[in-house]
Coordinates of C-alpha atoms and ligand atoms in Angstrom, one line a residue:
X29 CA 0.0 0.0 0.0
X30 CA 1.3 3.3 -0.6
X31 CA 0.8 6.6 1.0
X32 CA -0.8 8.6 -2.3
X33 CA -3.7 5.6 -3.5
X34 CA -5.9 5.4 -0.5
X35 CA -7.7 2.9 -2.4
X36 CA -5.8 0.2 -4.2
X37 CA -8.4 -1.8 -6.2
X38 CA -9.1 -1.5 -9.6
X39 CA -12.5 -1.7 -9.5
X40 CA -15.2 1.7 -9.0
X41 CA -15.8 2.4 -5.0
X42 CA -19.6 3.5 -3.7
X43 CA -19.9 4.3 -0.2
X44 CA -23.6 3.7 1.3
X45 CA -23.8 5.3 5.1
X46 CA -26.3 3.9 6.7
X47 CA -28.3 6.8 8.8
X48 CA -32.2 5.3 9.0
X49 CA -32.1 3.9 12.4
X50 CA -34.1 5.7 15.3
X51 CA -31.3 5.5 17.8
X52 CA -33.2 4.8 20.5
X53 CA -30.6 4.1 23.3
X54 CA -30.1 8.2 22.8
X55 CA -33.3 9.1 23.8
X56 CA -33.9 11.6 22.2
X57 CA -36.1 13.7 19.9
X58 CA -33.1 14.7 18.0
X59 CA -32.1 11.7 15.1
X60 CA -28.9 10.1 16.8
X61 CA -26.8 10.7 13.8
X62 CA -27.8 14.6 13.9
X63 CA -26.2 14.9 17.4
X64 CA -23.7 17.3 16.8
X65 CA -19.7 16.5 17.7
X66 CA -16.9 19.8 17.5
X67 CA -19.5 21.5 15.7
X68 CA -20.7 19.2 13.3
X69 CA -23.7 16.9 13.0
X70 CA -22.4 13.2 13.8
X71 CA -22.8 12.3 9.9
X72 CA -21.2 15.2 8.4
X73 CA -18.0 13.0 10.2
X74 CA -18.8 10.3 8.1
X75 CA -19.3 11.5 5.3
X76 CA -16.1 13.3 5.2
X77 CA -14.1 9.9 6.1
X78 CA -16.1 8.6 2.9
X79 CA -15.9 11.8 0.5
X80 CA -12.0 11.4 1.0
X81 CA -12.1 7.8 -0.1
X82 CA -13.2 10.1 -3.6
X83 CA -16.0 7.2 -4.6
X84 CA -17.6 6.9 -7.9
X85 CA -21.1 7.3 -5.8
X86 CA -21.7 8.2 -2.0
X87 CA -25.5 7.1 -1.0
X88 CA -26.6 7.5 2.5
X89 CA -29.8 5.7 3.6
X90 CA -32.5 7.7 5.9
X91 CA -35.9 7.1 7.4
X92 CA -35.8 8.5 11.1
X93 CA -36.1 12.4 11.4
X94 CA -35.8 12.2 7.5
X95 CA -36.0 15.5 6.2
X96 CA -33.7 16.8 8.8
X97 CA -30.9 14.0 8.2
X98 CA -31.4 14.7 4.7
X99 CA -30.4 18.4 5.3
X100 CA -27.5 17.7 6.8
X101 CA -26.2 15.5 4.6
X102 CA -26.6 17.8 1.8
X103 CA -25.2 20.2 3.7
X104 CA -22.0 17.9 3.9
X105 CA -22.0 15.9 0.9
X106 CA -24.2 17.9 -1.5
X107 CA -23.4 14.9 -4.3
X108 CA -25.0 12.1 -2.0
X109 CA -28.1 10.2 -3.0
X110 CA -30.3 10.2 -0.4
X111 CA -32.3 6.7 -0.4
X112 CA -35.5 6.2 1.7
X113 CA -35.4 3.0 3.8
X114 CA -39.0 1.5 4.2
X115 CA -40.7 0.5 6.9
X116 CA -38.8 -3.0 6.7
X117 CA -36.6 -2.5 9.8
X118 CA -32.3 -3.3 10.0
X119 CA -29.5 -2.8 8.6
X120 CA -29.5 -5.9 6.0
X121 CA -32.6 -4.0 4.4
X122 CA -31.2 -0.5 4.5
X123 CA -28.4 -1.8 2.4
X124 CA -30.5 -3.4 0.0
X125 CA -32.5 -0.5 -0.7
X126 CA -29.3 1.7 -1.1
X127 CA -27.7 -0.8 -3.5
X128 CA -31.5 -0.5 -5.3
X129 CA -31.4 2.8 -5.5
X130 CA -27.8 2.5 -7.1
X131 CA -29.1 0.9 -9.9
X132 CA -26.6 -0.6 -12.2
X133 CA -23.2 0.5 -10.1
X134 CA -20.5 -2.4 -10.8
X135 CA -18.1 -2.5 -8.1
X136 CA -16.7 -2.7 -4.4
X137 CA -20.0 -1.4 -2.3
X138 CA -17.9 0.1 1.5
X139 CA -20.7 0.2 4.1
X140 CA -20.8 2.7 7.1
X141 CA -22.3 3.0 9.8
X142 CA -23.9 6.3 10.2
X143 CA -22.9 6.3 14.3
X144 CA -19.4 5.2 14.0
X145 CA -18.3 9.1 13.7
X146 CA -14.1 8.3 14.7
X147 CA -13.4 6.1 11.8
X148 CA -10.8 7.7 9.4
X149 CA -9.1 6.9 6.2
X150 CA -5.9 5.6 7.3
X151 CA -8.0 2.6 9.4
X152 CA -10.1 2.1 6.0
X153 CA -7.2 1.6 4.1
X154 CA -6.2 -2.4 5.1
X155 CA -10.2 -3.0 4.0
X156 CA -10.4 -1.7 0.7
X157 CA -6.8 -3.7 0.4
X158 CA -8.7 -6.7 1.6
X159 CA -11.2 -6.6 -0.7
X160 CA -8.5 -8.1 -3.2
X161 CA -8.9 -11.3 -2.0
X162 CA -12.5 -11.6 -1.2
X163 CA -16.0 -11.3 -2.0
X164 CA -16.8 -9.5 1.7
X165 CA -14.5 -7.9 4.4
X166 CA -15.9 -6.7 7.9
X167 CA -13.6 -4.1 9.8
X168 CA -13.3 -5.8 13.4
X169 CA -11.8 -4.3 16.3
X170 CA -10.1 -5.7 20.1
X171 CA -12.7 -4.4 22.4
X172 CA -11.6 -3.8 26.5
X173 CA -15.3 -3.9 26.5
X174 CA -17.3 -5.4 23.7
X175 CA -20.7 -5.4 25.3
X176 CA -23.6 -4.5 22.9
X177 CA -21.5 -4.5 19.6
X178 CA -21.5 -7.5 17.6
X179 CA -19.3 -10.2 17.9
X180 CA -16.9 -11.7 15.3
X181 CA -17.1 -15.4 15.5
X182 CA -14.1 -17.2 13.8
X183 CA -13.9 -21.3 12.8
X184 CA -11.6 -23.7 13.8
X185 CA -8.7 -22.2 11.4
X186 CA -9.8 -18.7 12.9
X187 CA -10.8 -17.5 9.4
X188 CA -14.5 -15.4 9.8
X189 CA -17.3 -17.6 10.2
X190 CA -20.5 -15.2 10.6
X191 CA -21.2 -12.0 12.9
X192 CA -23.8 -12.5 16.3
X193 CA -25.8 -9.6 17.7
X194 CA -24.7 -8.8 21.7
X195 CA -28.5 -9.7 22.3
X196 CA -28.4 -12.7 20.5
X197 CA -24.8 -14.2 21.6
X198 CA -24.4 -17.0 23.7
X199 CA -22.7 -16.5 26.8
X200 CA -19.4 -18.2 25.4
X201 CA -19.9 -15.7 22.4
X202 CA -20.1 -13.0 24.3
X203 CA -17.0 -13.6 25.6
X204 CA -15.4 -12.7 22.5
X205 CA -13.8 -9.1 22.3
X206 CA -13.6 -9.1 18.4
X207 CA -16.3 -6.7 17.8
X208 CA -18.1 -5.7 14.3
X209 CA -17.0 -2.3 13.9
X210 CA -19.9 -2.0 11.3
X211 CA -17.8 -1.5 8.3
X212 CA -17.8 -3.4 5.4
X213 CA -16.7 -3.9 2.0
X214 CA -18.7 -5.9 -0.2
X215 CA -18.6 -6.7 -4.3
X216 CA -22.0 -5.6 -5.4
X217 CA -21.6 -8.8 -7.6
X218 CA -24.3 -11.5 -5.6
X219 CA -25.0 -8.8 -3.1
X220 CA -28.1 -8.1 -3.8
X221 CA -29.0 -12.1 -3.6
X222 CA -27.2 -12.4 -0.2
X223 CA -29.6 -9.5 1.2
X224 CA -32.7 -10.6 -0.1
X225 CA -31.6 -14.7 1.7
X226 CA -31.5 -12.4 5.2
X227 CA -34.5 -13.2 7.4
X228 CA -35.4 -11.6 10.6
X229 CA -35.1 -14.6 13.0
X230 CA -33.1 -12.6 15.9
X231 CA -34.2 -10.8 19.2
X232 CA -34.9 -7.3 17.5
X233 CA -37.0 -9.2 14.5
X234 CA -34.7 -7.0 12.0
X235 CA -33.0 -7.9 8.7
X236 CA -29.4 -7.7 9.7
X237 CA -26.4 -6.6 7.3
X238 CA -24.5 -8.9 9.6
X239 CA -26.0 -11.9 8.7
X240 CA -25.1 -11.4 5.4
X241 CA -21.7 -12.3 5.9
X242 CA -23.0 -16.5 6.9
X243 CA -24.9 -16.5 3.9
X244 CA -22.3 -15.7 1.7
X245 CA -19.6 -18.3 3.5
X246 CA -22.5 -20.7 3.4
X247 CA -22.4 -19.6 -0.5
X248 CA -18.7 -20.7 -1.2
X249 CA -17.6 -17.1 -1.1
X250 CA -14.5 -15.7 0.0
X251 CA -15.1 -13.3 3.5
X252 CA -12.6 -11.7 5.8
X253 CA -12.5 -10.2 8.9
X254 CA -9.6 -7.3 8.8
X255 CA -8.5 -6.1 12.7
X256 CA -8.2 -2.1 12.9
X257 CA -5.3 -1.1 14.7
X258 CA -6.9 1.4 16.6
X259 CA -9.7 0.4 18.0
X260 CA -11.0 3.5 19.3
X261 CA -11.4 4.8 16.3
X262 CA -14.3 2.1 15.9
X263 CA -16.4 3.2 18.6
X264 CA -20.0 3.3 17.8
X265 CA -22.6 6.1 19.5
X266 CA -25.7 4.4 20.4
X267 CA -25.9 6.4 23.9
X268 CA -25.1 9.8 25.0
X269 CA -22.4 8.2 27.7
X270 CA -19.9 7.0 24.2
X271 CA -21.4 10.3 22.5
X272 CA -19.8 12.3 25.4
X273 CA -16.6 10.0 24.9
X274 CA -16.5 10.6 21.0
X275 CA -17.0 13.9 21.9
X276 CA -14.1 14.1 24.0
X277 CA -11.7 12.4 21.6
X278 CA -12.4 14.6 18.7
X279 CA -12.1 17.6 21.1
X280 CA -8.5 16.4 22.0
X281 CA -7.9 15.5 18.9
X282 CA -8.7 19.2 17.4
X283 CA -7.0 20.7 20.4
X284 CA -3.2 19.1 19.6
X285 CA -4.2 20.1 16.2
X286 CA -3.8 23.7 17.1
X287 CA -1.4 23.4 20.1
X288 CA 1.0 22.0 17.0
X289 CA 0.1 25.1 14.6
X290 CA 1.2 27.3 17.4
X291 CA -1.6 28.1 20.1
X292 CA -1.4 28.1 23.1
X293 CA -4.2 25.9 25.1
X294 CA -3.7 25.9 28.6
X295 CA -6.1 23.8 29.9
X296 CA -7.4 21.1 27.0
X297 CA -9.6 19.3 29.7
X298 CA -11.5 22.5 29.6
X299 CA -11.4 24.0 26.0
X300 CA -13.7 23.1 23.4
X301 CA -13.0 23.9 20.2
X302 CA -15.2 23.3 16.9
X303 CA -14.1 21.4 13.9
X304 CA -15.1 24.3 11.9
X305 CA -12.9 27.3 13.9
X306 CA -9.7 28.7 12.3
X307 CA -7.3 29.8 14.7
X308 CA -3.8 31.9 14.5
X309 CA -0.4 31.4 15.5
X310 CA 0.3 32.4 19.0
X311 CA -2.9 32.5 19.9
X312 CA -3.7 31.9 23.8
X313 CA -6.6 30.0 25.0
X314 CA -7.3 30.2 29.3
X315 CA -9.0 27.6 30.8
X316 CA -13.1 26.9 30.4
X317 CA -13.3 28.2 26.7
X318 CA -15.6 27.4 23.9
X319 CA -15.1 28.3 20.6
X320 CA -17.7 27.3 18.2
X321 CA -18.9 27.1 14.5
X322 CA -17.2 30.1 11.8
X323 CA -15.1 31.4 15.0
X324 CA -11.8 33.1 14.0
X325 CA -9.1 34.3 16.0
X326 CA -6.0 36.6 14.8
X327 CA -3.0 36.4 15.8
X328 CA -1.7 37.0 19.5
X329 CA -5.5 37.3 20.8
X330 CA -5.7 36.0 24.8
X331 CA -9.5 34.1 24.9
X332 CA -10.7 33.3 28.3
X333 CA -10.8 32.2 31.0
X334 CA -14.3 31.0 30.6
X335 CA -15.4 32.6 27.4
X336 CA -18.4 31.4 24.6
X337 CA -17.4 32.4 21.4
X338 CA -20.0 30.9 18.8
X339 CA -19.8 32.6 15.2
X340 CA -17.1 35.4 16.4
X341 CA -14.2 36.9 14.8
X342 CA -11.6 37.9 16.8
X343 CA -8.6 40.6 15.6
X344 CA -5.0 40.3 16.1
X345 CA -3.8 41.3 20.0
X346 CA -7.5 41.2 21.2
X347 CA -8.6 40.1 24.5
X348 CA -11.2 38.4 25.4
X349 CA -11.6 37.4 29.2
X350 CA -15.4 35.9 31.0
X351 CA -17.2 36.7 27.7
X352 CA -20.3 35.4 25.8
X353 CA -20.6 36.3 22.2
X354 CA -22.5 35.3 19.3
X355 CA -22.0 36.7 15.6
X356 CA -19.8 39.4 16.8
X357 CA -16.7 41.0 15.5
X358 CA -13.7 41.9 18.2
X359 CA -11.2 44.8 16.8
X360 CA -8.0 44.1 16.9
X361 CA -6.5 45.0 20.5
X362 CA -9.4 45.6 21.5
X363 CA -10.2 44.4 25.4
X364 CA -13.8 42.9 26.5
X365 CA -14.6 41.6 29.7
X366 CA -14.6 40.2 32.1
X367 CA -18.5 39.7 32.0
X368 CA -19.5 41.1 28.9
X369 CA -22.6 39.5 26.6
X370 CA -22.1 40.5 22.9
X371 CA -25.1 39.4 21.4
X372 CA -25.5 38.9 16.7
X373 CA -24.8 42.5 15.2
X374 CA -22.2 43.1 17.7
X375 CA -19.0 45.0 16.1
X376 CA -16.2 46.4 17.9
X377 CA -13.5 48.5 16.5
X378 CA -9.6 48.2 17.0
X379 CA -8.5 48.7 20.6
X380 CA -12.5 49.6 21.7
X381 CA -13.0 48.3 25.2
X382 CA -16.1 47.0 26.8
X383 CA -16.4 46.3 30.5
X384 CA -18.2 44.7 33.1
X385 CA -21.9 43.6 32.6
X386 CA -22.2 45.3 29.5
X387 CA -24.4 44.2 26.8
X388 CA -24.6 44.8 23.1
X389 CA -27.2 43.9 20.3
X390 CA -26.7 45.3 16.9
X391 CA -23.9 47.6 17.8
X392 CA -21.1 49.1 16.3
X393 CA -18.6 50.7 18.5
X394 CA -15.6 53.0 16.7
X395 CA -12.1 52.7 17.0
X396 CA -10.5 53.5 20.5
X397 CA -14.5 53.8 22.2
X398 CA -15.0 52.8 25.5
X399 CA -18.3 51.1 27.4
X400 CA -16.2 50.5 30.2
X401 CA -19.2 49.4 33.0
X402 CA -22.9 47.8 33.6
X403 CA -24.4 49.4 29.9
X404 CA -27.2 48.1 27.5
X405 CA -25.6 48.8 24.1
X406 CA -29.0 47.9 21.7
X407 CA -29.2 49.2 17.7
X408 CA -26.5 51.7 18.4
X409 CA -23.5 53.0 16.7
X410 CA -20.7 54.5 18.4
X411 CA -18.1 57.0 16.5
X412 CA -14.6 56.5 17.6
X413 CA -12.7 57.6 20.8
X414 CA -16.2 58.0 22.4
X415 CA -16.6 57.5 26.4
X416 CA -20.0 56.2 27.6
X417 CA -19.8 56.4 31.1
X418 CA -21.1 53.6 33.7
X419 CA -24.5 52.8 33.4
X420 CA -25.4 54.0 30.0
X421 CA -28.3 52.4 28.5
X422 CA -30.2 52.7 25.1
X423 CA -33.9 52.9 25.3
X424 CA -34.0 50.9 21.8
X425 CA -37.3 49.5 22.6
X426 CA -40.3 52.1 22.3
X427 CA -42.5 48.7 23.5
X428 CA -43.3 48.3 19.5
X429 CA -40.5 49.0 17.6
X430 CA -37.0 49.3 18.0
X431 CA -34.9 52.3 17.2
X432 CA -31.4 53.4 16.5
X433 CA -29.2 55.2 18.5
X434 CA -26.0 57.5 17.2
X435 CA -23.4 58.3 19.1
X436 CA -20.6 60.2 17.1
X437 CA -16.6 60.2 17.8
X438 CA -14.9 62.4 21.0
X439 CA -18.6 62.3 22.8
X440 CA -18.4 61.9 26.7
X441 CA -21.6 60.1 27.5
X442 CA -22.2 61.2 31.4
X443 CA -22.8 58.1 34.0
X444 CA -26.2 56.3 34.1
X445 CA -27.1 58.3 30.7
X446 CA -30.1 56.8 29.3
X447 CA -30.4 57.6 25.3
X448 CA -34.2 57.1 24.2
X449 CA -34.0 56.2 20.5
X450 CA -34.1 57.3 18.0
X451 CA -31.4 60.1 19.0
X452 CA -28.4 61.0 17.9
X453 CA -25.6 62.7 19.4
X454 CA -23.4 64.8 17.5
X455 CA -19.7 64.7 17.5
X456 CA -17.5 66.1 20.4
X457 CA -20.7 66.7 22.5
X458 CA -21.6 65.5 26.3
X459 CA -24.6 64.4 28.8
X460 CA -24.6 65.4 32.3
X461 CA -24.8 62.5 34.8
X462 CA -27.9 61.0 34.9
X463 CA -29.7 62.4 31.6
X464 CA -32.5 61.2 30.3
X465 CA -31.8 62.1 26.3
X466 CA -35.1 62.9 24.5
X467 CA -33.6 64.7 22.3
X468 CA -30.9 64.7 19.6
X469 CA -27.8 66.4 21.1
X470 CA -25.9 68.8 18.5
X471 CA -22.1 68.8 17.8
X472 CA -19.9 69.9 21.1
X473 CA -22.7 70.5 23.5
X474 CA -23.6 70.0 26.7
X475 CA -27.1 67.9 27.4
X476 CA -28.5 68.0 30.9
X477 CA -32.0 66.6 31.9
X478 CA -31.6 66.7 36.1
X479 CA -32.8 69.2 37.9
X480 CA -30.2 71.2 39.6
X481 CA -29.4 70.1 42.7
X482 CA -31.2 71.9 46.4
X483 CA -29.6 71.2 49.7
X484 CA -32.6 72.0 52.3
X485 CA -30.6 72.0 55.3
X486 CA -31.7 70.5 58.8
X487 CA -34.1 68.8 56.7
X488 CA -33.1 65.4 58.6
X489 CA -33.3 67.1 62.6
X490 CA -36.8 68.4 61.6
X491 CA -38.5 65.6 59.9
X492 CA -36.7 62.2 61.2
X493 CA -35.6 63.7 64.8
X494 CA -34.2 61.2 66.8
X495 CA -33.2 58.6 64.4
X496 CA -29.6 57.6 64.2
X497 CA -29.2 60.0 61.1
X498 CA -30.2 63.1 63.3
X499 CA -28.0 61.9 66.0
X500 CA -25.3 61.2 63.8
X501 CA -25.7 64.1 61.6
X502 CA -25.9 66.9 64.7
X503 CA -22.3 67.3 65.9
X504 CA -21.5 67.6 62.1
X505 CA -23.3 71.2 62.2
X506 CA -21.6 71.6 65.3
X507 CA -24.4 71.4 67.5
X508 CA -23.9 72.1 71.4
X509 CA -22.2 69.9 72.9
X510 CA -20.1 68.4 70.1
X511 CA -17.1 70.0 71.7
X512 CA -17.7 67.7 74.8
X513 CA -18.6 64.4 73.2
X514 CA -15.3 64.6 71.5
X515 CA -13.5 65.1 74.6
Ligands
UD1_21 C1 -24.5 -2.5 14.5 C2 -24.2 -3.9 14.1 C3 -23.2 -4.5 15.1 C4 -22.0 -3.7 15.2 C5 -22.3 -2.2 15.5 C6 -21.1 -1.3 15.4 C7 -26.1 -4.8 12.9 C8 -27.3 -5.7 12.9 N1 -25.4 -4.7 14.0 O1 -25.2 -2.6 15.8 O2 -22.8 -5.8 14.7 O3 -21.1 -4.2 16.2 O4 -23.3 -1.7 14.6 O5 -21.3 0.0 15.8 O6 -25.9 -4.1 11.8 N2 -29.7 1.7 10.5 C9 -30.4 1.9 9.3 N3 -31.6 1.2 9.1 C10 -32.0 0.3 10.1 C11 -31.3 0.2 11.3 C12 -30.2 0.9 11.4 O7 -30.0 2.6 8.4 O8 -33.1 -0.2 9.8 C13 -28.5 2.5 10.7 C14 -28.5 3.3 12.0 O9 -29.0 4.6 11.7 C15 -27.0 3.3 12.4 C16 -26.5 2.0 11.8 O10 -27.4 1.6 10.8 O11 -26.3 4.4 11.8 C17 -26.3 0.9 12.9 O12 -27.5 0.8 13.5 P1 -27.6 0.5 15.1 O13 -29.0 0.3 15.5 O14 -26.8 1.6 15.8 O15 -26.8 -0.9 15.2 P2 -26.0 -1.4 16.4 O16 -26.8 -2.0 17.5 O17 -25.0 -0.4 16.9
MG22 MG1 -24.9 1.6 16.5

């Protein structure tokens, strides 16, 4: 075998993922081969093991949750044929209707399991060389624990003999930690007659694919059980406890990815990172972060500790520390955090900064602008080098509609400011403290809403006389006998 032909045989290659099942070890409402791992719907892992095989035709067959599987695979592997299993239940059956549906394809037929999401090319390869030398070869795998797969029973010369269901095994079968990895390579030549022999006599009352492999050695035909040499990669999901562990081993997987291109991932127990995020050199990554779907981060950017980023980009030098943000774009050296929530619309020019409990919606903040504490920042834009001091909130929401705010550059935005859109505040101008802005402010003035301040003094001695602020207050206005308390 060599490194550049993944596939060594002469004849055409179709890849049929089977995807119909109901999964119902999952539990779930949610088709088990939707179930998403680093990003990606379980089958879209599949399917890329299979599109990079480069077969003549890829076929995937669906029934459970059908338009929605059918979504995602076009959504991964736009050239598949989607085939509809009937309501004739098992694997044996699902196959049959793909190879049905690929009418008049002459060749080596690899089957997949739809829920064995780890399996990659280079474990693939020893099949499609076995398939040489015979008519049907099974990817098996050395199982710690084999219990629920199916088990690879071998004759007295230990060549394959048939596969038994866990639920059908004896107990001396079960014993047996050569598992079905449910992968198979089959010549579509007599195939189609070995399916249609399968009957449903087992404990589930299906038409297996695994039984398929007794009727064809019962046939005089040539079958072969090829051991991978990892067998992790052969792990099947059929509950959420090995979708968590499939989970976790493509996380790791993706995380030495990057640590090798130059990030820096402190704690990989506690960083998730999507199959689908793009990531610079030098990059830092603190402990309890999440970076999901189109995420990109420049160059030198610190993320985290415990940071969401789903959909962000992220410039060069940024940081990003106790942050939640979806569809938002970070300027580069620009600071957010800790506790910030950047919700979609969200985009923040080079070295902005935004602080402590502040939130944005739809917001565009300019170069060098500051929301440094506890604001609402909703269907605003902010010019550049603009101050909006603690507490600032936009009144977006008129209880019908929501309205724009703008803010222009050099503006001082006066603490616990409240901007009822639409307004607009012109360049170079200020609120006072605590404005209520009705109004648009021009260029490089001064807004003020509060009533000027009126000390009424004594107020406390004459209305609250002889609470603890009267007697506290009274040797402050140097009331008789101050001098002789203090003494
Ligand atoms: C199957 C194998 C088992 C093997 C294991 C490996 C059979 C009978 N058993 O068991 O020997 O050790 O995989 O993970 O094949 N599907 C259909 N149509 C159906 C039923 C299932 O397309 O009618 C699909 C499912 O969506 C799934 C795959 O086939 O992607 C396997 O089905 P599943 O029910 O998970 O079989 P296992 O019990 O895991
Ligand atoms: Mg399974």
């Amino acid at each position: 075998m060599t490194d550049t032909a993944p596939r060594p045989l002469s004849r055409p290659l179709a890849v049929v993922v089977l995807a119909a099942g109901q999964g119902t070890r999952m539990r779930s409402r949610t088709a088990k081969v939707l179930h998403p791992i680093a990003g990606l719907p379980m089958i879209a892992h599949v399917l890329a093991t299979a599109r990079a095989l480069g077969p003549a035709r890829l076929a995937v067959v669906v029934r459970h949750e059908r338009d929605a599987v059918a979504d995602a695979v076009a959504a991964a592997a736009p050239e598949a044929l989607v085939v509809d299993q009937d309501e004739v239940p098992g694997t044996g059956r699902a196959v049959e209707q793909a190879l049905t549906a690929l009418a008049g394809f002459d060749g080596d037929l690899l089957v997949l399991n739809g829920d064995v999401p780890l399996l990659d090319v280079p474990t693939l390869e020893p099949l499609l060389a076995a398939g040489a030398a015979a008519e049907a070869v099974v990817l098996s795998a050395r199982m710690a624990d084999p219990t629920g797969y199916g088990r690879i029973v071998r004759d007295a010369e230990g060549d394959l003999d048939r596969i038994v269901e866990h639920r059908d095994a004896t107990d001396a079968e079960r014993r047996i930690d050569e598992i079905n990895a449910g992968v198979y390579l089959f010549r579509t030549a007599g195939l189609g007659d070995a399916l249609a022999a399968l009957d449903a006599a087992n404990d589930q009352g299906e038409r297996y694919l695994t039984d398929v492999i007794a009727v064809l050695k019962r046939a005089g035909r040539r079958v072969a059980a090829v051991v991978a040499a990892d067998p992790e990669v052969t792990a099947g999901v059929n509950d959420r406890a090995q979708l968590a562990a499939v989970q976790r081993r493509v996380n790791d997987a993706i995380v030495l990815r990057w640590q090798r291109a130059g990030v820096t991932v402190q704690d990989p127990a506690t960083t998730w990172i999507d199959a689908t995020v793009q990531l610079a050199e030098d990059v830092e990554i603190r402990p309890g972060t999440q970076l999901q779907g189109a995420t990109v981060v420049e160059r030198d950017a610190v993320i985290g500790p415990d940071t969401t980023l789903l959909h962000c980009e992220v410039g060069e030098g940024a940081r990003v520390n106790r942050v939640d943000a979806t569809l938002a774009v970070i300027g580069a050296g620009a600071e957010v955090g800790p506790w910030s929530y950047l919700r979609p619309g969200t985009e923040l020019g080079a070295a902005s900064r935004i602080g402590a409990f502040v939130e944005t919606k739809n917001a565009v903040v300019g170069a060098g602008s500051k929301v440094p504490h506890l604001s609402y920042l909703g269907d605003a834009e902010v010019g550049e080098r603009s101050n909006l001091g603690a507490g600032t909130i936009t009144a977006n929401y008129d209880g019908v509609e929501k309205h724009r705010t703008r803010v222009g550059s050099e503006v001082r935005i006066g603490s616990h400011t409240v901007l009822v859109a639409p307004v607009t505040i012109g360049d170079g101008a200020y609120t006072g403290a605590g404005a209520v802005v009705r109004k648009d402010v021009p260029a490089g003035s001064l807004a003020v809403t509060v009533a000027p301040q009126r000390n009424i003094e004594g107020w406390v001695d004459s209305h609250r006389p002889g609470t603890d602020a009267a007697v506290t207050a009274v040797p402050r206005r140097g009331a008789p006998g101050e001098d002789a308390e203090r003494q």
